[in-house]
Coordinates of C-alpha atoms in Angstrom, one line a residue:
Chain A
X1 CA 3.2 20.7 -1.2
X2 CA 1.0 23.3 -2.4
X3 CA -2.4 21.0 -3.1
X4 CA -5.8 20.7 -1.6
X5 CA -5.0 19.2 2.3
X6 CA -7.5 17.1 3.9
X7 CA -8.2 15.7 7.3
X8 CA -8.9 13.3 8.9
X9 CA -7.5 10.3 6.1
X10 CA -9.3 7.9 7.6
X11 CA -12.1 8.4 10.2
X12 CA -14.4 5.3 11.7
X13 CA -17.5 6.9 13.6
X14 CA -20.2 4.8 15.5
X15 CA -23.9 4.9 14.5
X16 CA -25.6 8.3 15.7
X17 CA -21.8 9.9 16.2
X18 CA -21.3 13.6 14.8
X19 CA -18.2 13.5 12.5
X20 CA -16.2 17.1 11.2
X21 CA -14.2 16.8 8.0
X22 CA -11.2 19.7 7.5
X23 CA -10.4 20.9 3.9
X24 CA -7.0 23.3 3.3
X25 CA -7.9 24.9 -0.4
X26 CA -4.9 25.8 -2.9
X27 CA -3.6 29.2 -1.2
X28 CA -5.5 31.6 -3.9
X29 CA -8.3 29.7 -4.8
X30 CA -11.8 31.5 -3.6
X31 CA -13.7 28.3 -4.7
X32 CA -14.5 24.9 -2.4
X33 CA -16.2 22.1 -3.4
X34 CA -17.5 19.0 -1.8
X35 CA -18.1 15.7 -3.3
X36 CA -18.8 12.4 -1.7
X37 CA -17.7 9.1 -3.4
X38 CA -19.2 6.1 -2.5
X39 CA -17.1 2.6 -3.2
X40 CA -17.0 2.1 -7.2
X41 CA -18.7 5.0 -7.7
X42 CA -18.1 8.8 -9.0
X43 CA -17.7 11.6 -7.1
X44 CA -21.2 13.2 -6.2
X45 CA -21.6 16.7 -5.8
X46 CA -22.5 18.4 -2.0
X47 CA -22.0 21.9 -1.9
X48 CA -20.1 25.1 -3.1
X49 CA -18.2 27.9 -1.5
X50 CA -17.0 31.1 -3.2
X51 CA -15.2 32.5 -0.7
X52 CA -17.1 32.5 2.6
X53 CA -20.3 32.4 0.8
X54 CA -21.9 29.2 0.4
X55 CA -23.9 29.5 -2.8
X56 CA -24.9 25.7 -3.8
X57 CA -26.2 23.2 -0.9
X58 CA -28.5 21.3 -2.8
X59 CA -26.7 18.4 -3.2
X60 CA -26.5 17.5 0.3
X61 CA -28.3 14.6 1.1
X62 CA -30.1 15.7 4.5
X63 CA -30.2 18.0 6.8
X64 CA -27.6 16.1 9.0
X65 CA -25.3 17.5 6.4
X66 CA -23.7 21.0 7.3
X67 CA -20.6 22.9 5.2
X68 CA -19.0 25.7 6.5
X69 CA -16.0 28.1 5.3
X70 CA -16.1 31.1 7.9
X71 CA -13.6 32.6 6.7
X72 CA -12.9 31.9 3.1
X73 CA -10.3 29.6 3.1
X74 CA -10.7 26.3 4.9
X75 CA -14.1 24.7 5.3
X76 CA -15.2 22.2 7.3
X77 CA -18.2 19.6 6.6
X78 CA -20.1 18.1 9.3
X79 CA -22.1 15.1 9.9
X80 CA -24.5 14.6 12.7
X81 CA -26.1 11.5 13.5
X82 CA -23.8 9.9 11.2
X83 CA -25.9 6.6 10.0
X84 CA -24.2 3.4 8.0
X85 CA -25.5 4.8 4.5
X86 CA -23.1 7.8 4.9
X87 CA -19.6 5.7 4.9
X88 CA -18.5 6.8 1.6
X89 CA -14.9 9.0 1.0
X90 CA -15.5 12.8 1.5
X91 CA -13.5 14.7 -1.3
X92 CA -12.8 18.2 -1.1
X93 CA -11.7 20.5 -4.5
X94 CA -10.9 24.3 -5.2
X95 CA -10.4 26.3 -8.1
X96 CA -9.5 29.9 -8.9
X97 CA -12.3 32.8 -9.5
X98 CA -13.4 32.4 -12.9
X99 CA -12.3 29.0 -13.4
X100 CA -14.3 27.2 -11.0
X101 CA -14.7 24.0 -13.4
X102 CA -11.0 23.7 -13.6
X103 CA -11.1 21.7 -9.6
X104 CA -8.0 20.4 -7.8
X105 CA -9.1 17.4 -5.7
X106 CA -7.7 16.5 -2.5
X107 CA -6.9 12.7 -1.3
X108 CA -10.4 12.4 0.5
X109 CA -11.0 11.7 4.2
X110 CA -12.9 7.4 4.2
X111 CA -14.9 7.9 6.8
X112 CA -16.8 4.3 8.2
X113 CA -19.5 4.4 9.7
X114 CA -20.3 1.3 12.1
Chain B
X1 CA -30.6 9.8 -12.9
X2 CA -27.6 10.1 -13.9
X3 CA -26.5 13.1 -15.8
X4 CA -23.5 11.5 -17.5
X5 CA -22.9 7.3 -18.5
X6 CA -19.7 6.0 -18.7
X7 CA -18.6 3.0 -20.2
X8 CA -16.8 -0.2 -19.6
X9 CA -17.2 -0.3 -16.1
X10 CA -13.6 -1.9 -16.6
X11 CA -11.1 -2.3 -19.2
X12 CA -7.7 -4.7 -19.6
X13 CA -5.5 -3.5 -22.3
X14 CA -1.7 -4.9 -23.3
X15 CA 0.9 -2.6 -22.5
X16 CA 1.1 -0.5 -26.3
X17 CA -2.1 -1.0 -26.8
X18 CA -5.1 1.5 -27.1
X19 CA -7.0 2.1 -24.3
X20 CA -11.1 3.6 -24.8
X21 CA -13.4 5.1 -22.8
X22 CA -16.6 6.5 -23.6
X23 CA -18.7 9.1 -22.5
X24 CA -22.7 9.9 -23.0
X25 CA -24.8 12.8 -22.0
X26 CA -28.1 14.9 -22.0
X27 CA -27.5 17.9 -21.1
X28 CA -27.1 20.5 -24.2
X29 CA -26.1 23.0 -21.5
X30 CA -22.9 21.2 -20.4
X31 CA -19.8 23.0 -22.3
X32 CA -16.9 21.8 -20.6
X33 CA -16.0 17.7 -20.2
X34 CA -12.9 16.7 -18.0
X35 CA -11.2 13.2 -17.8
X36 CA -9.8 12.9 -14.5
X37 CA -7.4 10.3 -13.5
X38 CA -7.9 8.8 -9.6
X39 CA -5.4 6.4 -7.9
X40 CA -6.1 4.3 -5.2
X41 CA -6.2 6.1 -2.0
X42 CA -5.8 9.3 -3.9
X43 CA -7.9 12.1 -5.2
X44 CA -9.1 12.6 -8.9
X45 CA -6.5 14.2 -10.8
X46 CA -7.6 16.3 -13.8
X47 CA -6.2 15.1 -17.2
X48 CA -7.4 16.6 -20.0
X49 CA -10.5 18.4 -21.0
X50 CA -12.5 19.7 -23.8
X51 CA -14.9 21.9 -24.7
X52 CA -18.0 21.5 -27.3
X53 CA -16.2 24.2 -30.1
X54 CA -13.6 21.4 -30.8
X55 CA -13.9 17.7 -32.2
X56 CA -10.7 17.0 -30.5
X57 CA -8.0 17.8 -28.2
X58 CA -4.6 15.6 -27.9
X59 CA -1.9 16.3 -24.8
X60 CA 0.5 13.5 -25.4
X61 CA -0.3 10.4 -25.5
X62 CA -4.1 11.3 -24.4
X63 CA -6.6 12.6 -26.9
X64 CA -10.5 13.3 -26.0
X65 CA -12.5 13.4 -29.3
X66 CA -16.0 15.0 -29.5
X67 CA -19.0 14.1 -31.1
X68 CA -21.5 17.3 -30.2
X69 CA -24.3 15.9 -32.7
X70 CA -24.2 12.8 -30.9
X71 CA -23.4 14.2 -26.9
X72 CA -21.0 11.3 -26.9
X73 CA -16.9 12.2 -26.2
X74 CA -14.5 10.0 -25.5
X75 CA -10.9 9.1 -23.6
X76 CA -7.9 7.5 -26.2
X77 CA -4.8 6.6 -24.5
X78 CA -2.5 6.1 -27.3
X79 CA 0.7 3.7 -26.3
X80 CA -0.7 2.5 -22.8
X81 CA 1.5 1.6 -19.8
X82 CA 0.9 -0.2 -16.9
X83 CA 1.7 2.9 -14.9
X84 CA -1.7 4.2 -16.4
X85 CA -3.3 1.8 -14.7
X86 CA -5.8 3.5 -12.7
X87 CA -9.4 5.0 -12.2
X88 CA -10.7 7.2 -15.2
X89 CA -13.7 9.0 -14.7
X90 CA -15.5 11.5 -17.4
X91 CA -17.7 14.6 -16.3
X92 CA -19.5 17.4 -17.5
X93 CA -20.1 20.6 -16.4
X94 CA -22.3 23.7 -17.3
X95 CA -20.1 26.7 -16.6
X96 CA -23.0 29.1 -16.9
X97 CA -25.6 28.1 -14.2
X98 CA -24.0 25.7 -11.5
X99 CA -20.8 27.6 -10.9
X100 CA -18.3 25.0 -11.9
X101 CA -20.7 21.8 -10.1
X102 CA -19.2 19.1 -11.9
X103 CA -21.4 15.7 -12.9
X104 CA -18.9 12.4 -12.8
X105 CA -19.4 9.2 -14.7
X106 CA -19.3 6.1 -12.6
X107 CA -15.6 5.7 -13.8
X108 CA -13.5 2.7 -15.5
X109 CA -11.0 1.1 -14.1
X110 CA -8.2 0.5 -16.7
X111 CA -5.8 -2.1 -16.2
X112 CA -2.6 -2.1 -18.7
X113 CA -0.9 -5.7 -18.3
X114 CA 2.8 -5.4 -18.8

């Protein structure tokens, strides 16, 4: 199919690990989002790409937090020292130029953190 | 704090029924309000959406109506069916100064019994 790709699914990381999340964007689409969704919850904003540029970090929660998109396409988000409070599902979004609140969600990696 | 406040947390409606969600929000500088639809083990889908020149917008059997006076909008599913059963979550977005970041409701989960 031609939607937003993530991956891992499903990652379960021990206390302190470093953990790297993979997002595939809509071919086309300069803009990348990052939520994170804890259970019951809605998605919560992280950061935001427009093309390699990343031009909105501020809703990371810490510096353990790290986004990148090198080349304008796909982006990878990395936590190091990954502690308990960060298990949550990391969802990844992209939209065209000019329509960036029109976002295409992928299905999320769950990461665990035990 | 949360930017916008969703409610039920949870809903059960008949199958044919009418099934309502409502939306609340602060910020006069939002100007574009998605519904999203999520599945488990899936991403959020975008459904419909609005935007504050309009009292109301209808695709189907879905109709978001608008209250600007009283930043309150709302999610009617006309004719429900239990394959609507799912995760609805409401959000806002300012398209002028955060590039598309979009603020989620906690989300109701709507249950259509057959």
């Amino acid at each position: 199919g031609a939607g937003v790709s993530q991956s891992p699914r499903y990652k379960v990381a021990k206390r302190g690990q470093d953990v790297a999340l993979r997002c595939d964007p809509i071919s086309g689409h300069v803009s990348l989002f990052w939520y994170q969704q804890a259970l019951g919850q809605g998605p919560e904003f992280l950061t935001y790409f427009q093309n390699e540029a990343q031009l909105d970090k501020s809703g990371l929660p810490s510096d353990r937090f790290f986004a990148e998109r090198p080349e304008g396409s796909v982006s990878t988000l990395k936590i190091q020292r990954t502690q308990q409070e960060d298990s949550a599902v990391y969802l990844c979004a992209s939209s065209l130029a000019g329509r960036e609140y029109e976002q295409y969600f992928g299905p999320g990696t769950r990461l665990t953190v035990t | 704090q949360q930017q916008v406040k969703q409610s039920p947390q949870s809903l059960i409606v008949q199958k044919g029924g009418i099934s309502i969600i409502n939306c609340a929000y602060e910020n006069t500088a939002f100007d574009y309000f998605p519904w999203y639809q999520q599945f488990p083990g899936k991403g959020p889908a975008l459904l419909i959406a609005i935007r504050p020149d309009v009292s109301e917008k209808k695709e189907g059997r879905f109709t978001i109506s608008f209250n600007k006076s009283a930043k309150q909008f709302s999610l009617h599913i006309m004719d429900s069916q239990p394959g609507d059963s799912a995760t609805y979550f409401c959000a806002a977005s300012d398209r002028g100064s955060t590039l598309g970041r979009l603020y989620f409701g906690r989300g109701t989960q709507l249950t259509v019994w057959p």
